[in-house]
Short mmCIF file of C-alpha atoms in Angstrom, two decimals:
data_model
loop_
_atom_site.label_atom_id
_atom_site.label_comp_id
_atom_site.label_asym_id
_atom_site.label_seq_id
_atom_site.Cartn_x
_atom_site.Cartn_y
_atom_site.Cartn_z
CA MET A 1 21.38 -18.26 -5.21
CA ILE A 2 18.98 -19.36 -8.69
CA SER A 3 18.63 -22.94 -6.45
CA TYR A 4 17.72 -20.66 -3.28
CA PHE A 5 14.74 -19.26 -5.31
CA TYR A 6 14.11 -22.38 -6.31
CA THR A 7 13.62 -24.00 -3.17
CA LYS A 8 11.68 -21.73 -2.31
CA ILE A 9 9.36 -21.41 -4.68
CA ASN A 10 8.52 -24.79 -3.98
CA SER A 11 7.92 -24.34 -0.37
CA GLY A 12 3.95 -22.71 0.81
CA VAL A 13 5.92 -19.92 1.44
CA GLY A 14 6.77 -19.35 -2.42
CA MET A 15 3.44 -20.70 -4.12
CA THR A 16 2.98 -17.49 -1.50
CA ALA A 17 4.99 -15.09 -2.95
CA VAL A 18 4.63 -16.50 -6.61
CA SER A 19 0.87 -16.24 -6.69
CA ALA A 20 0.54 -12.88 -4.91
CA MET A 21 2.66 -11.26 -7.86
CA LEU A 22 0.86 -12.88 -10.34
CA ALA A 23 -2.30 -11.77 -8.60
CA ARG A 24 -0.97 -7.91 -8.28
CA VAL A 25 0.10 -8.04 -11.73
CA VAL A 26 -3.15 -8.99 -12.92
CA THR A 27 -4.85 -6.85 -11.25
CA ALA A 28 -2.79 -3.50 -11.90
CA VAL A 29 -3.43 -4.65 -15.30
CA LEU A 30 -7.07 -4.53 -15.09
CA GLN A 31 -6.95 -1.01 -13.26
CA ILE A 32 -4.96 0.35 -16.11
CA LEU A 33 -8.07 -1.09 -17.63
CA THR A 34 -10.47 0.22 -15.59
CA VAL A 35 -9.21 4.22 -15.87
CA ARG A 36 -9.03 3.46 -19.38
CA ALA A 37 -12.21 2.44 -19.85
CA ALA A 38 -13.57 5.36 -16.76
CA ILE A 39 -11.36 8.14 -19.37
CA PHE A 40 -13.87 6.95 -22.27
CA LEU A 41 -16.91 6.97 -20.37
CA ILE A 42 -16.30 10.58 -18.26
CA GLY A 43 -13.32 12.57 -19.73
CA ILE A 44 -10.10 14.06 -18.36
CA ASP A 45 -11.18 16.60 -16.05
CA GLN A 46 -13.97 14.33 -14.01
CA TYR A 47 -10.94 11.56 -14.02
CA SER A 48 -8.76 13.70 -12.18
CA ILE A 49 -11.79 13.93 -9.48
CA ILE A 50 -11.70 10.26 -8.62
CA ALA A 51 -7.72 10.18 -9.54
CA ILE A 52 -7.50 12.66 -6.60
CA ILE A 53 -10.27 10.13 -4.41
CA VAL A 54 -9.16 7.26 -5.05
CA GLY A 55 -5.00 8.63 -4.58
CA LEU A 56 -6.77 9.43 -0.47
CA GLN A 57 -6.67 5.54 0.00
CA ALA A 58 -4.05 5.67 1.99
CA TRP A 59 -4.99 8.04 4.69
CA PHE A 60 -8.27 5.89 4.94
CA MET A 61 -6.53 2.80 5.71
CA ILE A 62 -4.79 4.38 8.78
CA LEU A 63 -7.95 4.33 9.90
CA ASP A 64 -7.80 0.67 10.76
CA PHE A 65 -5.54 2.41 13.33
CA GLY A 66 -3.39 -0.02 12.97
CA GLY A 67 -5.03 -3.26 13.21
CA SER A 68 -4.18 -5.15 10.73
CA PHE A 69 -0.38 -5.44 10.96
CA SER A 70 -0.42 -6.21 14.68
CA PHE A 71 -2.98 -9.06 13.64
CA LEU A 72 -0.22 -10.27 11.23
CA ASN A 73 2.60 -9.81 13.47
CA TYR A 74 0.70 -11.67 16.56
CA ALA A 75 0.05 -14.39 14.51
CA SER A 76 2.90 -15.27 12.70
CA GLU A 77 4.85 -15.17 15.94
CA LYS A 78 2.52 -17.61 17.03
CA GLN A 79 2.91 -19.52 14.17
CA ALA A 80 6.39 -19.43 14.11
CA VAL A 81 5.99 -21.24 17.99
CA GLY A 82 4.25 -23.67 16.80
CA LYS A 83 0.90 -22.17 17.97
CA GLY A 84 -2.23 -21.13 16.09
CA ALA A 85 -3.16 -18.08 14.76
CA GLN A 86 -7.04 -18.47 14.81
CA GLU A 87 -6.85 -17.37 18.72
CA CYS A 88 -5.40 -13.44 17.54
CA LEU A 89 -8.61 -13.58 15.37
CA ALA A 90 -11.27 -12.11 17.99
CA CYS A 91 -9.06 -9.88 18.97
CA GLY A 92 -8.54 -8.26 15.50
CA LEU A 93 -12.39 -8.39 14.77
CA ILE A 94 -13.13 -6.49 17.85
CA TRP A 95 -10.56 -3.44 17.23
CA SER A 96 -12.17 -3.38 13.84
CA ILE A 97 -15.88 -2.99 14.95
CA ALA A 98 -14.45 -0.35 16.47
CA SER A 99 -12.13 1.28 14.23
CA VAL A 100 -14.92 1.26 11.10
CA LEU A 101 -17.18 3.02 13.92
CA VAL A 102 -14.68 5.53 15.10
CA GLY A 103 -12.99 5.59 11.29
CA THR A 104 -16.54 6.93 9.89
CA LEU A 105 -17.38 9.24 12.38
CA VAL A 106 -13.84 10.93 12.05
CA LEU A 107 -15.12 10.83 8.21
CA ASN A 108 -18.72 12.71 8.65
CA ILE A 109 -16.90 15.38 10.76
CA LEU A 110 -13.95 15.99 8.43
CA ALA A 111 -15.77 14.79 5.09
CA ALA A 112 -17.09 18.88 4.57
CA PRO A 113 -13.96 21.02 5.19
CA ALA A 114 -11.68 18.11 3.36
CA ALA A 115 -14.05 18.26 0.13
CA ASN A 116 -13.74 22.20 0.18
CA TRP A 117 -10.20 22.22 0.91
CA LEU A 118 -9.51 19.94 -1.64
CA PHE A 119 -12.05 20.65 -4.48
CA GLN A 120 -13.21 24.59 -4.56
CA ASN A 121 -9.95 25.67 -5.69
CA GLY A 122 -11.24 27.14 -9.01
CA LYS A 123 -9.56 24.11 -10.48
CA ILE A 124 -12.07 21.35 -10.45
CA PHE A 125 -15.00 21.49 -8.62
CA THR A 126 -18.00 24.02 -8.93
CA LYS A 127 -20.76 21.76 -6.60
CA PHE A 128 -19.60 21.20 -3.10
CA LYS A 129 -21.96 18.94 -2.18
CA ASP A 130 -21.09 16.35 -5.34
CA ALA A 131 -17.48 17.42 -3.81
CA GLU A 132 -18.51 16.12 -0.63
CA THR A 133 -20.89 12.90 -1.28
CA ALA A 134 -18.08 11.50 -3.72
CA LEU A 135 -15.46 11.76 -0.85
CA ARG A 136 -17.87 10.67 1.74
CA VAL A 137 -18.69 7.80 -0.53
CA GLY A 138 -15.36 6.47 -0.86
CA GLY A 139 -14.10 7.44 2.26
CA THR A 140 -16.14 4.85 3.34
CA LEU A 141 -15.50 1.98 1.94
CA PHE A 142 -11.88 2.18 2.37
CA ILE A 143 -12.38 2.09 5.91
CA ILE A 144 -14.39 -1.08 5.78
CA PHE A 145 -11.80 -2.36 3.11
CA ALA A 146 -9.22 -1.00 5.55
CA ASN A 147 -10.76 -3.27 8.40
CA THR A 148 -11.45 -6.18 6.82
CA GLN A 149 -7.82 -7.67 5.84
CA LEU A 150 -7.90 -9.62 9.03
CA ILE A 151 -8.88 -12.56 6.64
CA SER A 152 -6.12 -11.55 4.01
CA ARG A 153 -3.51 -11.38 7.21
CA LEU A 154 -4.83 -14.85 8.68
CA TRP A 155 -4.45 -16.72 5.62
CA LEU A 156 -1.21 -15.35 5.22
CA ALA A 157 0.26 -16.45 8.63
CA GLU A 158 -1.45 -19.54 8.42
CA GLY A 159 1.10 -20.10 5.09
CA ARG A 160 -2.36 -19.75 2.93
CA GLY A 161 -1.32 -16.60 1.57
CA TYR A 162 -2.26 -17.57 -2.13
CA ILE A 163 -5.84 -17.79 -1.28
CA ALA A 164 -5.99 -14.28 0.38
CA ASN A 165 -4.41 -13.52 -3.21
CA ILE A 166 -7.50 -14.24 -5.10
CA LEU A 167 -9.61 -11.67 -3.20
CA PRO A 168 -8.09 -8.47 -4.85
CA VAL A 169 -8.74 -9.51 -8.45
CA LEU A 170 -11.96 -10.73 -7.84
CA GLY A 171 -12.87 -7.17 -7.21
CA SER A 172 -10.64 -5.33 -9.67
CA LEU A 173 -12.42 -7.60 -12.55
CA SER A 174 -15.68 -6.97 -11.32
CA THR A 175 -14.91 -3.51 -11.21
CA PHE A 176 -13.90 -2.90 -14.74
CA LEU A 177 -17.12 -5.72 -15.62
CA ILE A 178 -18.83 -3.27 -14.17
CA PHE A 179 -17.51 -0.01 -16.29
CA LYS A 180 -17.94 -1.90 -19.00
CA LEU A 181 -21.13 -3.13 -19.01
CA VAL A 182 -22.18 0.69 -18.11
CA GLY A 183 -20.13 1.38 -21.50
CA LEU A 184 -22.59 -0.90 -23.72
CA LEU A 185 -25.02 0.38 -21.78
CA GLY A 186 -24.69 3.59 -23.45
CA ALA A 187 -27.19 5.79 -22.23
CA PHE A 188 -26.61 5.97 -18.34
CA HIS A 189 -25.24 9.04 -16.83
CA LEU A 190 -22.18 8.30 -14.55
CA ASP A 191 -21.60 11.26 -12.29
CA THR A 192 -18.53 10.99 -9.90
CA SER A 193 -20.48 9.83 -6.68
CA ILE A 194 -21.32 6.54 -8.20
CA THR A 195 -17.92 6.52 -10.62
CA VAL A 196 -16.22 6.48 -6.97
CA LEU A 197 -18.27 3.47 -5.67
CA ILE A 198 -17.76 1.71 -8.91
CA PHE A 199 -14.12 2.34 -8.13
CA CYS A 200 -14.26 1.26 -4.22
CA PHE A 201 -17.30 -1.02 -3.17
CA PRO A 202 -16.41 -4.18 -5.23
CA ASN A 203 -13.38 -4.62 -3.57
CA ALA A 204 -14.57 -4.56 0.03
CA LEU A 205 -17.52 -6.36 -0.45
CA VAL A 206 -15.58 -9.52 -1.73
CA GLN A 207 -13.00 -8.60 1.55
CA LEU A 208 -15.81 -7.99 4.32
CA ALA A 209 -17.43 -11.22 2.66
CA CYS A 210 -14.90 -13.47 3.27
CA LEU A 211 -14.02 -12.60 6.71
CA ILE A 212 -17.74 -12.88 7.91
CA TRP A 213 -17.53 -16.59 5.86
CA VAL A 214 -14.57 -17.92 7.58
CA SER A 215 -15.27 -16.29 11.08
CA LEU A 216 -18.84 -17.76 11.49
CA LYS A 217 -17.35 -21.16 9.89
CA ARG A 218 -14.65 -21.17 12.59
CA GLY A 219 -16.71 -20.48 15.23
CA VAL A 220 -15.08 -17.38 16.78
CA VAL A 221 -16.82 -15.69 19.22
CA LEU A 222 -15.53 -11.67 20.31
CA SER A 223 -15.71 -12.88 24.52
CA SER A 224 -12.50 -15.07 23.60
CA CYS A 225 -10.34 -12.54 23.42
CA ASP A 226 -8.12 -11.95 26.46
CA LYS A 227 -8.20 -8.61 28.21
CA GLU A 228 -4.32 -8.82 28.80
CA PHE A 229 -3.54 -9.66 25.33
CA PHE A 230 -6.60 -6.97 23.80
CA ARG A 231 -4.35 -4.48 25.61
CA VAL A 232 -1.15 -5.55 24.05
CA PHE A 233 -1.85 -5.70 20.76
CA GLY A 234 -3.84 -2.95 21.15
CA LYS A 235 -0.70 -0.93 22.29
CA ARG A 236 1.52 -2.44 19.25
CA ALA A 237 -1.42 -1.48 16.79
CA LEU A 238 -1.22 1.83 17.63
CA GLN A 239 2.18 2.29 17.45
CA ALA A 240 1.47 1.12 13.77
CA THR A 241 -0.68 3.80 13.44
CA VAL A 242 1.39 6.58 14.23
CA PHE A 243 3.93 5.11 11.91
CA SER A 244 1.46 5.15 9.23
CA LEU A 245 0.38 8.40 9.66
CA GLN A 246 3.90 9.72 9.63
CA ALA A 247 4.26 7.31 6.61
CA ALA A 248 1.34 9.16 5.12
CA PHE A 249 2.31 12.83 5.59
CA THR A 250 5.69 11.50 3.72
CA LEU A 251 4.45 9.34 1.27
CA GLN A 252 0.63 10.44 -0.07
CA ILE A 253 0.62 13.42 0.08
CA ASP A 254 1.31 14.19 -3.50
CA TYR A 255 -2.17 13.95 -4.54
CA ILE A 256 -3.00 16.31 -1.12
CA ILE A 257 -0.66 18.85 -3.04
CA LEU A 258 -1.95 18.20 -6.85
CA SER A 259 -5.31 18.48 -6.04
CA ARG A 260 -4.09 22.69 -4.99
CA LEU A 261 -1.32 22.77 -7.62
CA ALA A 262 -2.02 20.88 -10.90
CA ASN A 263 -4.25 21.36 -13.48
CA SER A 264 -6.75 18.14 -14.58
CA ASN A 265 -4.48 17.00 -17.36
CA GLU A 266 -0.98 16.48 -14.80
CA ILE A 267 -3.81 15.20 -12.29
CA VAL A 268 -4.48 11.99 -14.84
CA ILE A 269 -0.89 11.78 -16.17
CA TYR A 270 0.66 11.43 -12.41
CA SER A 271 -2.26 8.98 -11.83
CA ILE A 272 -1.61 6.78 -14.95
CA LEU A 273 2.14 6.69 -14.39
CA SER A 274 1.24 6.03 -10.81
CA ARG A 275 -0.58 2.95 -11.59
CA ILE A 276 1.83 1.59 -14.38
CA PHE A 277 4.55 1.98 -11.82
CA ILE A 278 2.78 0.45 -8.96
CA LEU A 279 2.82 -3.03 -10.79
CA LEU A 280 6.50 -2.38 -9.92
CA SER A 281 5.52 -2.26 -6.55
CA PHE A 282 3.28 -4.99 -6.31
CA VAL A 283 5.72 -7.30 -7.83
CA TYR A 284 8.12 -6.37 -4.87
CA THR A 285 6.03 -5.91 -2.46
CA SER A 286 4.03 -9.41 -2.92
CA VAL A 287 6.86 -10.94 -2.37
CA LEU A 288 7.66 -8.93 0.72
CA THR A 289 4.68 -9.25 1.66
CA SER A 290 4.73 -13.71 1.32
CA ILE A 291 8.26 -13.63 3.54
CA TRP A 292 6.64 -12.30 6.37
CA PRO A 293 6.49 -15.25 8.74
CA ILE A 294 10.04 -16.30 7.17
CA LEU A 295 11.21 -13.51 8.78
CA SER A 296 9.96 -13.67 11.12
CA TYR A 297 11.03 -17.24 12.25
CA SER A 298 14.52 -16.18 11.10
CA ILE A 299 14.38 -13.82 13.83
CA VAL A 300 12.25 -15.64 16.37
CA HIS A 301 15.21 -18.28 16.28
CA ARG A 302 17.78 -16.13 15.65
CA HIS A 303 19.01 -17.21 12.41
CA VAL A 304 21.05 -14.38 11.49
CA ALA A 305 23.09 -15.81 8.41
CA LYS A 306 19.56 -16.75 7.14
CA LEU A 307 18.23 -13.12 7.48
CA ARG A 308 21.59 -11.71 5.89
CA GLN A 309 21.01 -13.59 2.82
CA MET A 310 17.62 -13.42 2.66
CA ILE A 311 18.38 -9.38 2.24
CA LYS A 312 21.13 -9.97 0.07
CA TYR A 313 18.81 -11.52 -2.87
CA LEU A 314 16.10 -8.92 -2.15
CA PHE A 315 18.03 -5.69 -3.38
CA ILE A 316 19.89 -7.79 -5.93
CA PHE A 317 16.79 -9.52 -7.91
CA GLY A 318 14.86 -6.18 -6.93
CA THR A 319 17.02 -3.89 -8.26
CA ALA A 320 17.51 -5.42 -11.51
CA PHE A 321 13.87 -5.77 -11.94
CA VAL A 322 13.10 -2.26 -10.99
CA VAL A 323 15.72 -0.85 -13.55
CA LEU A 324 14.55 -3.69 -16.74
CA ALA A 325 10.85 -2.87 -16.48
CA SER A 326 11.76 1.05 -15.49
CA ALA A 327 13.46 1.03 -18.97
CA VAL A 328 10.96 -0.76 -20.99
CA ILE A 329 7.85 2.06 -19.72
CA TYR A 330 10.00 4.95 -20.29
CA ILE A 331 10.58 3.01 -24.28
CA LEU A 332 6.97 2.56 -24.27
CA GLN A 333 5.44 5.97 -22.74
CA ASP A 334 4.15 7.95 -25.90
CA HIS A 335 2.16 4.54 -26.63
CA LEU A 336 0.76 3.70 -22.89
CA PHE A 337 -0.67 7.59 -22.90
CA ASP A 338 -2.04 7.23 -26.35
CA LEU A 339 -3.91 3.99 -25.26
CA MET A 340 -5.42 5.49 -22.23
CA THR A 341 -6.38 8.39 -23.35
CA HIS A 342 -8.06 7.05 -26.37
CA GLY A 343 -5.70 9.70 -28.39
CA LYS A 344 -5.95 12.52 -27.15
CA ILE A 345 -2.63 14.77 -27.37
CA ILE A 346 -1.10 14.58 -23.61
CA VAL A 347 2.35 16.19 -23.34
CA ILE A 348 4.65 13.93 -20.87
CA PRO A 349 7.06 16.25 -19.33
CA PRO A 350 10.76 15.05 -20.21
CA PHE A 351 12.22 13.03 -17.18
CA LEU A 352 8.73 12.35 -15.06
CA VAL A 353 8.72 8.62 -16.33
CA ILE A 354 12.94 8.85 -14.84
CA PHE A 355 12.16 10.32 -11.55
CA MET A 356 9.38 7.62 -11.11
CA GLY A 357 11.94 4.70 -12.24
CA LEU A 358 14.44 6.26 -9.38
CA ASN A 359 11.71 6.44 -6.72
CA GLN A 360 10.45 3.14 -7.01
CA LEU A 361 14.23 2.05 -6.65
CA ALA A 362 14.21 4.23 -3.88
CA VAL A 363 10.98 2.75 -2.47
CA LEU A 364 12.06 -0.75 -3.07
CA TRP A 365 15.56 -0.61 -0.66
CA VAL A 366 13.65 1.60 1.95
CA SER A 367 10.75 -1.37 2.22
CA ILE A 368 13.01 -4.25 2.07
CA LEU A 369 14.93 -2.62 5.09
CA SER A 370 11.94 -1.18 6.77
CA GLN A 371 10.01 -4.86 6.62
CA ILE A 372 12.85 -6.07 9.76
CA MET A 373 12.39 -3.35 12.05
CA GLN A 374 8.50 -4.23 11.61
CA VAL A 375 8.52 -7.61 11.40
CA ALA A 376 11.14 -7.61 14.87
CA GLY A 377 8.57 -5.09 15.88
CA ARG A 378 10.88 -2.24 16.20
CA LEU A 379 8.16 0.18 15.52
CA ASN A 380 9.81 3.12 17.85
CA ILE A 381 12.94 2.39 15.74
CA MET A 382 10.73 2.79 12.49
CA ILE A 383 9.08 6.16 13.81
CA ARG A 384 12.22 7.05 14.83
CA ALA A 385 13.66 6.81 11.40
CA SER A 386 10.99 8.35 9.27
CA PHE A 387 10.48 11.30 11.49
CA PHE A 388 13.23 13.20 9.36
CA GLN A 389 12.37 11.54 6.42
CA LEU A 390 8.43 13.10 7.24
CA ALA A 391 9.91 16.57 8.64
CA ILE A 392 11.34 17.24 4.64
CA SER A 393 8.71 15.14 2.73
CA VAL A 394 6.01 17.29 2.66
CA GLY A 395 8.62 20.49 2.20
CA LEU A 396 10.15 19.33 -0.35
CA GLN A 397 7.13 17.99 -2.71
CA TYR A 398 5.16 21.49 -2.19
CA TRP A 399 8.88 23.54 -3.02
CA LEU A 400 9.83 21.22 -6.14
CA THR A 401 6.09 20.71 -7.26
CA ILE A 402 5.84 25.22 -7.76
CA LYS A 403 9.09 24.79 -9.52
CA PHE A 404 8.68 22.02 -12.01
CA GLY A 405 5.10 21.13 -11.92
CA ILE A 406 4.62 17.28 -11.46
CA THR A 407 8.44 15.96 -12.20
CA GLY A 408 9.16 17.89 -8.26
CA ILE A 409 6.61 15.99 -6.46
CA VAL A 410 8.28 13.06 -7.92
CA ALA A 411 11.76 14.16 -7.10
CA GLY A 412 10.74 15.36 -3.54
CA VAL A 413 9.64 12.04 -2.23
CA LEU A 414 12.59 10.41 -4.12
CA LEU A 415 14.97 12.95 -1.86
CA SER A 416 13.72 12.43 1.16
CA TYR A 417 13.66 8.29 0.79
CA MET A 418 17.53 8.67 0.46
CA ILE A 419 18.53 11.36 2.46
CA GLY A 420 15.26 10.92 5.24
CA GLY A 421 14.49 7.09 5.02
CA LEU A 422 17.56 5.05 3.45
CA VAL A 423 20.43 6.36 5.61
CA PRO A 424 19.00 5.60 9.03
CA LEU A 425 17.37 2.70 7.94
CA ILE A 426 20.61 1.40 7.08
CA PHE A 427 22.08 2.22 10.29
CA PHE A 428 19.62 0.59 12.27
CA VAL A 429 19.51 -2.53 10.70
CA ARG A 430 23.27 -3.06 10.98
CA LEU A 431 22.70 -2.15 14.65
CA PHE A 432 19.83 -5.17 14.89
CA LEU A 433 21.53 -8.24 12.98
CA ARG A 434 24.84 -7.07 15.14
CA LYS A 435 22.57 -7.94 18.00
CA LEU A 436 20.89 -11.09 16.81
CA GLU A 437 24.04 -12.82 16.67
CA GLY A 438 25.81 -11.41 19.51
CA GLU A 439 22.45 -12.98 20.96
CA GLU A 440 22.99 -16.22 18.80
CA LEU A 441 26.99 -16.34 19.79
CA ILE A 442 25.49 -16.27 23.42
CA ARG A 443 22.87 -19.28 23.07
CA ALA A 444 25.09 -21.48 20.57
CA THR A 445 27.74 -21.17 23.94
CA GLY A 446 25.88 -21.00 26.59
#
């Protein structure tokens, strides 16, 4: 088992996985420090506004309309059969440009009613224009960020994901340094829109600059995109959009519910703990993302035994990591909040950290199984598997939040993951692996 991972670490994929873990951990730590600096500058109440807008990032990321997923999938498949991933880039760029235009149009249509619904509930905003402007600023930058991920996907497909892992570190470091600089200036006033701009602009700028640079350097011509390939590319991208939309309703409804039911202190508690626990998810999602090309190769060439071995190791080491890290967070939670809120006394619900740890465990298990289906291009199966989870998640989160506060929202997500996500995925993945074994046997005997 140890030798297996040692071999992988010494490979290109291993370098990508290790660099991704390090980069995401550094990024998450920088984001936590950034939150601390922001709370010092603008206070708990105003930060609760920022937390909701930043917490809506996943909704804005849907407005790449599945382009980054489709690009990574096709690029990985072409690499697996010895073809270059670059020939997909022209089609990906066309899709991204169109997605930015459509996405910003959708944002401008929905910004005013969305801001009114989210923030005009007597708890957070008193000035409607502040809410609307902040939402437009954050949304626009998130849409640009979502549609410039092609460069990271290209490097990942080419086995150079370790280069892409530097980008979020640069963005997060820039954001943190800007907040520290503003703090040193002292007299500079930060309103909500400017704060959102500082949170979102660096990451979008770094990715956009890299995408433009690589496209120019490689001489990518948009007209080189084959129309038939683009049609198939778009079909797979739109399937991914449906899945992403379902996932957002299932997993990213939390900040929307919080904006309606929670007070500022509860929103800040939830936001801080989410950012701490995202350290865990960054570690295992970086591994999952990094092994995407290996999974694609194993599926294309029907190496079922290798697939089973990888799934086994991912479950064993991933579970051990999440359990241990959650225990450490539980022990240190009071000290962490004292540090983050500059000594302000905030009462943390007694079982919140435990439920968040269990939730991360469920997310890990579902992520491992769902990635097998995604790499295999079985998005229709993914959509069906997540439909029941979607149906119960929103209702559970809303009802349990009314009953138990912010602990209820985490419990709702956990239950939806276990009942609506994990159980059907286990069934579908087993069927898929058996089908691959049958194809492998036919090919071996044929």
